[in-house]
Amino acid sequence: MFQSILSNLAIILLTHLIMSMLMHYRKRITSFTYHTLSIILVSCSIIAMFYLPIRFGDFWLDMRFIPLVFFAYFHGWKIAISSLIIAGFWRFLMGGDGMVPGILFGMIGPTLLALAFHSRANIESNYLEKLSLLIGCWLICDIPIIFAMPNGLEVFKDIAFIRSISFIITGIIWYIFIMQNRQLKYLYDELEKQAGEDPLTKLLNKRKFFDVVTDKVKSLKPNHYIAMVDIDHFKNINDTYGHLIGDKILIDVAHILKDYETKFIQVGRYGGEEFIIYIGNTTNEDAKKLIEQIHKKIKEHEFIIDEYQHIKITASIGLASLEDNSTLLHTVNKADINLYRAKQSGRNRFVCS
Protein backbone atom coordinates (compact mmCIF):
# COMPACT_ATOMS: atom_id res chain seq x y z
CA MET A 1 0.00 0.00 0.00
CA PHE A 2 2.67 2.51 1.02
CA GLN A 3 4.64 1.67 -2.10
CA SER A 4 1.59 2.57 -4.19
CA ILE A 5 1.10 5.80 -2.25
CA LEU A 6 4.73 6.72 -2.91
CA SER A 7 4.26 5.84 -6.60
CA ASN A 8 1.30 8.23 -6.83
CA LEU A 9 3.30 10.89 -4.99
CA ALA A 10 6.20 10.41 -7.42
CA ILE A 11 3.86 10.95 -10.39
CA ILE A 12 2.53 14.15 -8.80
CA LEU A 13 6.02 15.50 -8.11
CA LEU A 14 7.18 14.59 -11.61
CA THR A 15 4.15 16.44 -12.97
CA HIS A 16 5.14 19.47 -10.93
CA LEU A 17 8.73 19.30 -12.17
CA ILE A 18 7.71 19.15 -15.83
CA MET A 19 5.11 21.91 -15.31
CA SER A 20 7.79 24.11 -13.73
CA MET A 21 9.93 23.66 -16.83
CA LEU A 22 6.97 24.57 -19.05
CA MET A 23 6.32 27.73 -17.06
CA HIS A 24 10.01 28.67 -17.28
CA TYR A 25 9.88 28.55 -21.08
CA ARG A 26 6.37 30.00 -21.34
CA LYS A 27 7.55 33.27 -22.89
CA ARG A 28 9.36 31.36 -25.64
CA ILE A 29 6.38 29.31 -26.79
CA THR A 30 2.91 30.25 -27.97
CA SER A 31 -0.05 30.30 -25.58
CA PHE A 32 -1.65 27.48 -27.56
CA THR A 33 1.47 25.29 -27.25
CA TYR A 34 1.73 26.01 -23.52
CA HIS A 35 -1.89 25.07 -22.81
CA THR A 36 -1.76 22.00 -25.08
CA LEU A 37 1.37 20.64 -23.38
CA SER A 38 -0.10 21.41 -19.94
CA ILE A 39 -3.30 19.52 -20.77
CA ILE A 40 -1.31 16.53 -22.07
CA LEU A 41 0.85 16.56 -18.93
CA VAL A 42 -2.07 16.63 -16.49
CA SER A 43 -4.04 14.03 -18.45
CA CYS A 44 -1.05 11.66 -18.58
CA SER A 45 -0.40 12.02 -14.85
CA ILE A 46 -4.01 11.16 -14.01
CA ILE A 47 -4.09 8.23 -16.44
CA ALA A 48 -0.81 6.91 -15.00
CA MET A 49 -2.45 6.80 -11.56
CA PHE A 50 -5.21 4.59 -12.95
CA TYR A 51 -2.54 1.91 -13.44
CA LEU A 52 -0.89 2.45 -10.04
CA PRO A 53 -3.84 2.08 -7.65
CA ILE A 54 -3.50 2.10 -3.89
CA ARG A 55 -4.88 -1.11 -2.37
CA PHE A 56 -6.96 -0.97 0.81
CA GLY A 57 -7.99 -4.53 1.53
CA ASP A 58 -10.22 -5.54 -1.37
CA PHE A 59 -10.54 -1.99 -2.69
CA TRP A 60 -8.40 -0.12 -5.21
CA LEU A 61 -8.15 3.68 -5.01
CA ASP A 62 -5.76 6.39 -6.21
CA MET A 63 -4.91 10.10 -5.97
CA ARG A 64 -6.26 11.09 -9.37
CA PHE A 65 -8.15 14.10 -8.06
CA ILE A 66 -5.06 15.90 -6.73
CA PRO A 67 -3.64 17.03 -10.12
CA LEU A 68 -7.12 18.07 -11.25
CA VAL A 69 -7.80 20.00 -8.05
CA PHE A 70 -4.46 21.80 -8.04
CA PHE A 71 -4.62 22.78 -11.69
CA ALA A 72 -8.25 23.87 -11.36
CA TYR A 73 -7.44 25.91 -8.25
CA PHE A 74 -4.23 27.55 -9.47
CA HIS A 75 -4.64 27.63 -13.28
CA GLY A 76 -8.40 27.77 -13.87
CA TRP A 77 -10.76 25.90 -16.13
CA LYS A 78 -8.83 25.83 -19.43
CA ILE A 79 -6.33 23.19 -18.36
CA ALA A 80 -8.47 21.48 -15.70
CA ILE A 81 -11.65 20.89 -17.75
CA SER A 82 -9.76 19.74 -20.85
CA SER A 83 -7.68 17.32 -18.76
CA LEU A 84 -10.82 16.16 -16.99
CA ILE A 85 -12.51 15.32 -20.30
CA ILE A 86 -9.47 13.40 -21.63
CA ALA A 87 -8.79 11.46 -18.42
CA GLY A 88 -12.50 10.86 -17.85
CA PHE A 89 -12.89 9.43 -21.35
CA TRP A 90 -9.87 7.18 -20.78
CA ARG A 91 -11.39 5.91 -17.53
CA PHE A 92 -14.68 5.30 -19.37
CA LEU A 93 -12.86 3.15 -21.93
CA MET A 94 -11.24 1.16 -19.10
CA GLY A 95 -14.72 0.23 -17.84
CA GLY A 96 -15.26 -1.74 -14.65
CA ASP A 97 -17.74 -1.50 -11.75
CA GLY A 98 -16.13 1.62 -10.30
CA MET A 99 -16.03 3.54 -13.57
CA VAL A 100 -19.08 5.77 -13.08
CA PRO A 101 -18.51 6.75 -9.41
CA GLY A 102 -14.78 7.10 -10.13
CA ILE A 103 -15.48 9.67 -12.84
CA LEU A 104 -18.32 11.49 -11.07
CA PHE A 105 -16.96 11.62 -7.52
CA GLY A 106 -13.24 11.02 -8.03
CA MET A 107 -12.79 13.56 -10.83
CA ILE A 108 -15.74 15.80 -11.74
CA GLY A 109 -16.88 16.68 -8.20
CA PRO A 110 -13.47 17.73 -6.80
CA THR A 111 -12.60 19.65 -9.99
CA LEU A 112 -15.78 21.72 -9.87
CA LEU A 113 -15.27 22.45 -6.17
CA ALA A 114 -11.69 23.63 -6.82
CA LEU A 115 -12.84 25.81 -9.74
CA ALA A 116 -15.31 27.51 -7.42
CA PHE A 117 -12.34 28.72 -5.33
CA HIS A 118 -10.02 29.55 -8.25
CA SER A 119 -10.48 33.32 -7.84
CA ARG A 120 -9.02 33.06 -4.31
CA ALA A 121 -5.91 31.11 -5.31
CA ASN A 122 -3.60 34.14 -4.92
CA ILE A 123 -4.61 34.77 -1.30
CA GLU A 124 -1.51 33.05 0.04
CA SER A 125 -2.19 33.57 3.74
CA ASN A 126 -5.55 31.75 3.78
CA TYR A 127 -4.04 28.37 4.55
CA LEU A 128 -7.06 27.07 6.49
CA GLU A 129 -9.29 27.60 3.45
CA LYS A 130 -6.86 25.70 1.23
CA LEU A 131 -6.67 22.82 3.71
CA SER A 132 -10.46 22.77 3.99
CA LEU A 133 -10.74 22.67 0.21
CA LEU A 134 -8.40 19.68 0.05
CA ILE A 135 -10.35 17.84 2.75
CA GLY A 136 -13.62 18.71 0.99
CA CYS A 137 -12.34 17.21 -2.26
CA TRP A 138 -11.25 14.07 -0.43
CA LEU A 139 -14.71 13.70 1.14
CA ILE A 140 -16.39 14.09 -2.26
CA CYS A 141 -14.17 11.24 -3.48
CA ASP A 142 -14.62 8.86 -0.57
CA ILE A 143 -18.02 9.49 1.03
CA PRO A 144 -19.80 7.65 -1.86
CA ILE A 145 -18.01 4.53 -0.57
CA ILE A 146 -20.49 4.58 2.33
CA PHE A 147 -23.47 4.26 0.01
CA ALA A 148 -22.02 2.34 -2.95
CA MET A 149 -20.43 -0.61 -1.18
CA PRO A 150 -21.64 -3.29 1.20
CA ASN A 151 -20.52 -2.34 4.70
CA GLY A 152 -19.51 0.97 3.18
CA LEU A 153 -19.39 2.84 6.48
CA GLU A 154 -16.99 0.29 7.96
CA VAL A 155 -14.81 0.45 4.86
CA PHE A 156 -14.79 4.24 5.02
CA LYS A 157 -13.76 4.17 8.68
CA ASP A 158 -10.95 1.72 7.93
CA ILE A 159 -9.42 3.76 5.12
CA ALA A 160 -10.34 7.33 6.17
CA PHE A 161 -7.26 8.01 8.31
CA ILE A 162 -4.66 6.75 5.83
CA ARG A 163 -6.48 8.29 2.83
CA SER A 164 -6.90 11.70 4.48
CA ILE A 165 -3.33 11.82 5.77
CA SER A 166 -1.87 10.75 2.41
CA PHE A 167 -3.93 13.37 0.57
CA ILE A 168 -3.13 16.15 3.06
CA ILE A 169 0.61 15.40 3.14
CA THR A 170 0.77 15.15 -0.66
CA GLY A 171 -1.22 18.37 -1.02
CA ILE A 172 0.98 20.25 1.45
CA ILE A 173 4.18 19.07 -0.28
CA TRP A 174 2.89 20.14 -3.69
CA TYR A 175 1.61 23.44 -2.33
CA ILE A 176 5.04 24.22 -0.81
CA PHE A 177 6.73 23.48 -4.14
CA ILE A 178 4.22 25.68 -6.00
CA MET A 179 4.77 28.60 -3.60
CA GLN A 180 8.55 28.22 -3.92
CA ASN A 181 8.21 28.25 -7.71
CA ARG A 182 6.05 31.36 -7.59
CA GLN A 183 8.58 33.13 -5.39
CA LEU A 184 11.44 32.13 -7.68
CA LYS A 185 9.47 33.29 -10.73
CA TYR A 186 8.72 36.62 -9.05
CA LEU A 187 12.41 37.13 -8.23
CA TYR A 188 13.42 36.10 -11.75
CA ASP A 189 10.92 38.52 -13.31
CA GLU A 190 12.11 41.33 -11.03
CA LEU A 191 15.75 40.70 -11.93
CA GLU A 192 14.88 40.52 -15.63
CA LYS A 193 12.90 43.75 -15.35
CA GLN A 194 15.70 45.56 -13.54
CA ALA A 195 18.25 44.29 -16.05
CA GLY A 196 16.25 45.77 -18.92
CA GLU A 197 14.94 48.92 -17.26
CA ASP A 198 16.50 52.34 -16.84
CA PRO A 199 16.44 52.89 -13.05
CA LEU A 200 15.62 56.62 -13.29
CA THR A 201 12.97 56.88 -16.01
CA LYS A 202 11.66 53.26 -15.86
CA LEU A 203 11.88 53.12 -19.65
CA LEU A 204 13.70 50.31 -21.43
CA ASN A 205 17.46 50.72 -21.31
CA LYS A 206 19.48 50.65 -24.52
CA ARG A 207 20.21 46.91 -24.45
CA LYS A 208 16.62 45.88 -23.76
CA PHE A 209 15.30 48.39 -26.30
CA PHE A 210 17.41 46.81 -29.05
CA ASP A 211 16.22 43.31 -28.04
CA VAL A 212 12.54 44.31 -28.05
CA VAL A 213 12.73 46.31 -31.28
CA THR A 214 14.66 43.57 -33.07
CA ASP A 215 11.76 41.22 -32.35
CA LYS A 216 9.23 43.83 -33.48
CA VAL A 217 11.07 44.40 -36.76
CA LYS A 218 10.88 40.66 -37.44
CA SER A 219 7.20 40.26 -36.51
CA LEU A 220 5.55 43.49 -37.72
CA LYS A 221 4.88 44.67 -41.24
CA PRO A 222 7.46 46.73 -43.19
CA ASN A 223 8.06 50.46 -42.72
CA HIS A 224 10.02 50.85 -39.50
CA TYR A 225 11.41 54.13 -38.15
CA ILE A 226 13.80 55.17 -35.41
CA ALA A 227 13.77 58.60 -33.76
CA MET A 228 16.46 60.03 -31.48
CA VAL A 229 15.27 62.70 -29.02
CA ASP A 230 17.68 65.02 -27.21
CA ILE A 231 16.71 67.65 -24.61
CA ASP A 232 18.14 71.01 -25.66
CA HIS A 233 20.59 72.77 -23.33
CA PHE A 234 20.19 70.10 -20.67
CA LYS A 235 23.59 70.89 -19.16
CA ASN A 236 22.41 74.44 -18.51
CA ILE A 237 19.35 73.07 -16.71
CA ASN A 238 21.57 70.95 -14.45
CA ASP A 239 23.93 73.87 -13.80
CA THR A 240 21.09 76.29 -13.08
CA TYR A 241 18.63 74.17 -11.08
CA GLY A 242 20.73 71.24 -9.93
CA HIS A 243 20.93 67.59 -10.90
CA LEU A 244 17.83 66.59 -8.90
CA ILE A 245 15.73 68.94 -11.01
CA GLY A 246 17.50 67.63 -14.10
CA ASP A 247 16.56 64.09 -13.11
CA LYS A 248 12.96 65.17 -12.54
CA ILE A 249 12.81 66.68 -16.04
CA LEU A 250 14.17 63.46 -17.52
CA ILE A 251 11.43 61.54 -15.69
CA ASP A 252 8.75 63.96 -16.92
CA VAL A 253 9.96 63.70 -20.51
CA ALA A 254 9.94 59.91 -20.16
CA HIS A 255 6.31 60.08 -19.04
CA ILE A 256 5.42 62.20 -22.06
CA LEU A 257 7.04 59.70 -24.41
CA LYS A 258 5.61 56.71 -22.55
CA ASP A 259 2.07 57.97 -23.24
CA TYR A 260 2.66 57.33 -26.95
CA GLU A 261 3.64 53.67 -26.51
CA THR A 262 1.51 51.11 -28.34
CA LYS A 263 2.10 47.73 -29.93
CA PHE A 264 3.81 49.59 -32.78
CA ILE A 265 5.64 52.28 -30.79
CA GLN A 266 8.40 51.54 -28.29
CA VAL A 267 10.31 54.09 -26.19
CA GLY A 268 13.65 53.72 -24.43
CA ARG A 269 16.35 55.79 -22.79
CA TYR A 270 19.45 55.87 -24.94
CA GLY A 271 21.69 57.56 -22.39
CA GLY A 272 22.11 60.93 -20.68
CA GLU A 273 19.42 63.29 -21.95
CA GLU A 274 18.82 61.21 -25.10
CA PHE A 275 15.78 59.04 -25.71
CA ILE A 276 15.08 56.62 -28.55
CA ILE A 277 11.74 55.80 -30.19
CA TYR A 278 10.79 52.93 -32.48
CA ILE A 279 7.79 53.42 -34.79
CA GLY A 280 6.56 50.45 -36.80
CA ASN A 281 3.81 49.48 -39.21
CA THR A 282 3.23 53.04 -40.42
CA THR A 283 3.85 55.39 -43.33
CA ASN A 284 6.52 58.03 -43.64
CA GLU A 285 3.93 60.80 -43.27
CA ASP A 286 2.36 59.27 -40.18
CA ALA A 287 5.77 58.77 -38.59
CA LYS A 288 6.56 62.46 -39.20
CA LYS A 289 3.19 63.53 -37.75
CA LEU A 290 3.84 61.48 -34.63
CA ILE A 291 7.27 63.05 -34.12
CA GLU A 292 5.77 66.51 -34.67
CA GLN A 293 3.18 65.75 -31.97
CA ILE A 294 5.88 64.59 -29.55
CA HIS A 295 8.03 67.62 -30.34
CA LYS A 296 5.08 69.95 -29.73
CA LYS A 297 4.07 68.15 -26.54
CA ILE A 298 7.54 68.53 -25.02
CA LYS A 299 7.74 72.17 -26.10
CA GLU A 300 4.36 73.12 -24.61
CA HIS A 301 4.68 71.15 -21.38
CA GLU A 302 5.38 73.13 -18.18
CA PHE A 303 8.01 71.42 -16.06
CA ILE A 304 7.67 72.11 -12.34
CA ILE A 305 10.83 73.31 -10.61
CA ASP A 306 9.19 74.09 -7.29
CA GLU A 307 5.93 75.42 -5.92
CA TYR A 308 6.51 78.86 -7.45
CA GLN A 309 8.53 78.19 -10.58
CA HIS A 310 7.79 76.36 -13.82
CA ILE A 311 9.96 76.20 -16.92
CA LYS A 312 9.57 75.11 -20.51
CA ILE A 313 12.14 73.20 -22.53
CA THR A 314 12.64 72.16 -26.13
CA ALA A 315 14.00 69.08 -27.82
CA SER A 316 15.83 68.22 -31.01
CA ILE A 317 14.81 65.07 -32.85
CA GLY A 318 16.33 63.01 -35.65
CA LEU A 319 14.16 60.55 -37.57
CA ALA A 320 15.32 57.79 -39.94
CA SER A 321 13.63 54.91 -41.73
CA LEU A 322 14.86 51.34 -41.70
CA GLU A 323 15.75 50.63 -45.32
CA ASP A 324 15.61 47.22 -46.96
CA ASN A 325 18.79 45.21 -46.39
CA SER A 326 19.82 47.69 -43.68
CA THR A 327 20.29 46.98 -39.98
CA LEU A 328 18.71 48.41 -36.88
CA LEU A 329 22.07 49.71 -35.68
CA HIS A 330 22.67 51.48 -38.99
CA THR A 331 19.22 53.09 -38.77
CA VAL A 332 19.94 54.30 -35.23
CA ASN A 333 23.16 55.82 -36.53
CA LYS A 334 21.23 57.62 -39.31
CA ALA A 335 18.72 58.95 -36.78
CA ASP A 336 21.62 60.14 -34.60
CA ILE A 337 23.15 61.95 -37.58
CA ASN A 338 19.80 63.65 -38.23
CA LEU A 339 19.63 64.59 -34.55
CA TYR A 340 23.08 66.19 -34.86
CA ARG A 341 21.87 68.15 -37.90
CA ALA A 342 18.81 69.36 -35.96
CA LYS A 343 21.06 70.61 -33.16
CA GLN A 344 23.48 72.23 -35.59
CA SER A 345 20.55 73.99 -37.28
CA GLY A 346 19.63 75.81 -34.08
CA ARG A 347 17.93 73.09 -31.99
CA ASN A 348 14.18 72.90 -31.22
CA ARG A 349 13.39 71.08 -34.48
CA PHE A 350 13.45 67.67 -36.06
CA VAL A 351 15.23 66.38 -39.15
CA CYS A 352 14.24 63.24 -41.03
CA SER A 353 15.65 61.16 -43.89
PDB file of N, CA and C in Angstrom, residues 51 61 66 72 103 114 121 132 144 244 257 307 321:
ATOM      1  N   TYR A  51      -3.276   3.182 -13.351  1.00  0.00           N
ATOM      2  CA  TYR A  51      -2.544   1.910 -13.437  1.00  0.00           C
ATOM      3  C   TYR A  51      -1.625   1.682 -12.237  1.00  0.00           C
ATOM      4  N   LEU A  61      -7.925   2.230  -4.920  1.00  0.00           N
ATOM      5  CA  LEU A  61      -8.154   3.677  -5.013  1.00  0.00           C
ATOM      6  C   LEU A  61      -6.875   4.353  -5.488  1.00  0.00           C
ATOM      7  N   ILE A  66      -5.995  14.852  -7.169  1.00  0.00           N
ATOM      8  CA  ILE A  66      -5.057  15.898  -6.731  1.00  0.00           C
ATOM      9  C   ILE A  66      -4.542  16.750  -7.893  1.00  0.00           C
ATOM     10  N   ALA A  72      -7.015  23.084 -11.343  1.00  0.00           N
ATOM     11  CA  ALA A  72      -8.252  23.874 -11.358  1.00  0.00           C
ATOM     12  C   ALA A  72      -8.128  25.068 -10.425  1.00  0.00           C
ATOM     13  N   ILE A 103     -15.478   8.458 -12.020  1.00  0.00           N
ATOM     14  CA  ILE A 103     -15.481   9.672 -12.842  1.00  0.00           C
ATOM     15  C   ILE A 103     -16.251  10.797 -12.157  1.00  0.00           C
ATOM     16  N   ALA A 114     -12.927  22.834  -6.737  1.00  0.00           N
ATOM     17  CA  ALA A 114     -11.690  23.626  -6.815  1.00  0.00           C
ATOM     18  C   ALA A 114     -11.866  24.842  -7.722  1.00  0.00           C
ATOM     19  N   ALA A 121      -7.163  31.879  -5.329  1.00  0.00           N
ATOM     20  CA  ALA A 121      -5.907  31.110  -5.309  1.00  0.00           C
ATOM     21  C   ALA A 121      -4.711  31.963  -4.930  1.00  0.00           C
ATOM     22  N   SER A 132      -9.050  23.170   3.989  1.00  0.00           N
ATOM     23  CA  SER A 132     -10.463  22.765   3.991  1.00  0.00           C
ATOM     24  C   SER A 132     -10.906  22.331   2.594  1.00  0.00           C
ATOM     25  N   PRO A 144     -18.948   8.613  -1.125  1.00  0.00           N
ATOM     26  CA  PRO A 144     -19.796   7.655  -1.865  1.00  0.00           C
ATOM     27  C   PRO A 144     -19.520   6.196  -1.528  1.00  0.00           C
ATOM     28  N   LEU A 244      19.109  67.182  -9.292  1.00  0.00           N
ATOM     29  CA  LEU A 244      17.834  66.588  -8.899  1.00  0.00           C
ATOM     30  C   LEU A 244      16.703  67.080  -9.789  1.00  0.00           C
ATOM     31  N   LEU A 257       6.783  60.665 -23.343  1.00  0.00           N
ATOM     32  CA  LEU A 257       7.040  59.700 -24.413  1.00  0.00           C
ATOM     33  C   LEU A 257       6.304  58.384 -24.168  1.00  0.00           C
ATOM     34  N   GLU A 307       7.309  74.956  -6.079  1.00  0.00           N
ATOM     35  CA  GLU A 307       5.934  75.422  -5.916  1.00  0.00           C
ATOM     36  C   GLU A 307       5.660  76.719  -6.672  1.00  0.00           C
ATOM     37  N   SER A 321      14.382  56.122 -41.405  1.00  0.00           N
ATOM     38  CA  SER A 321      13.630  54.906 -41.726  1.00  0.00           C
ATOM     39  C   SER A 321      14.588  53.730 -41.881  1.00  0.00           C
TER      40      SER A 321
END
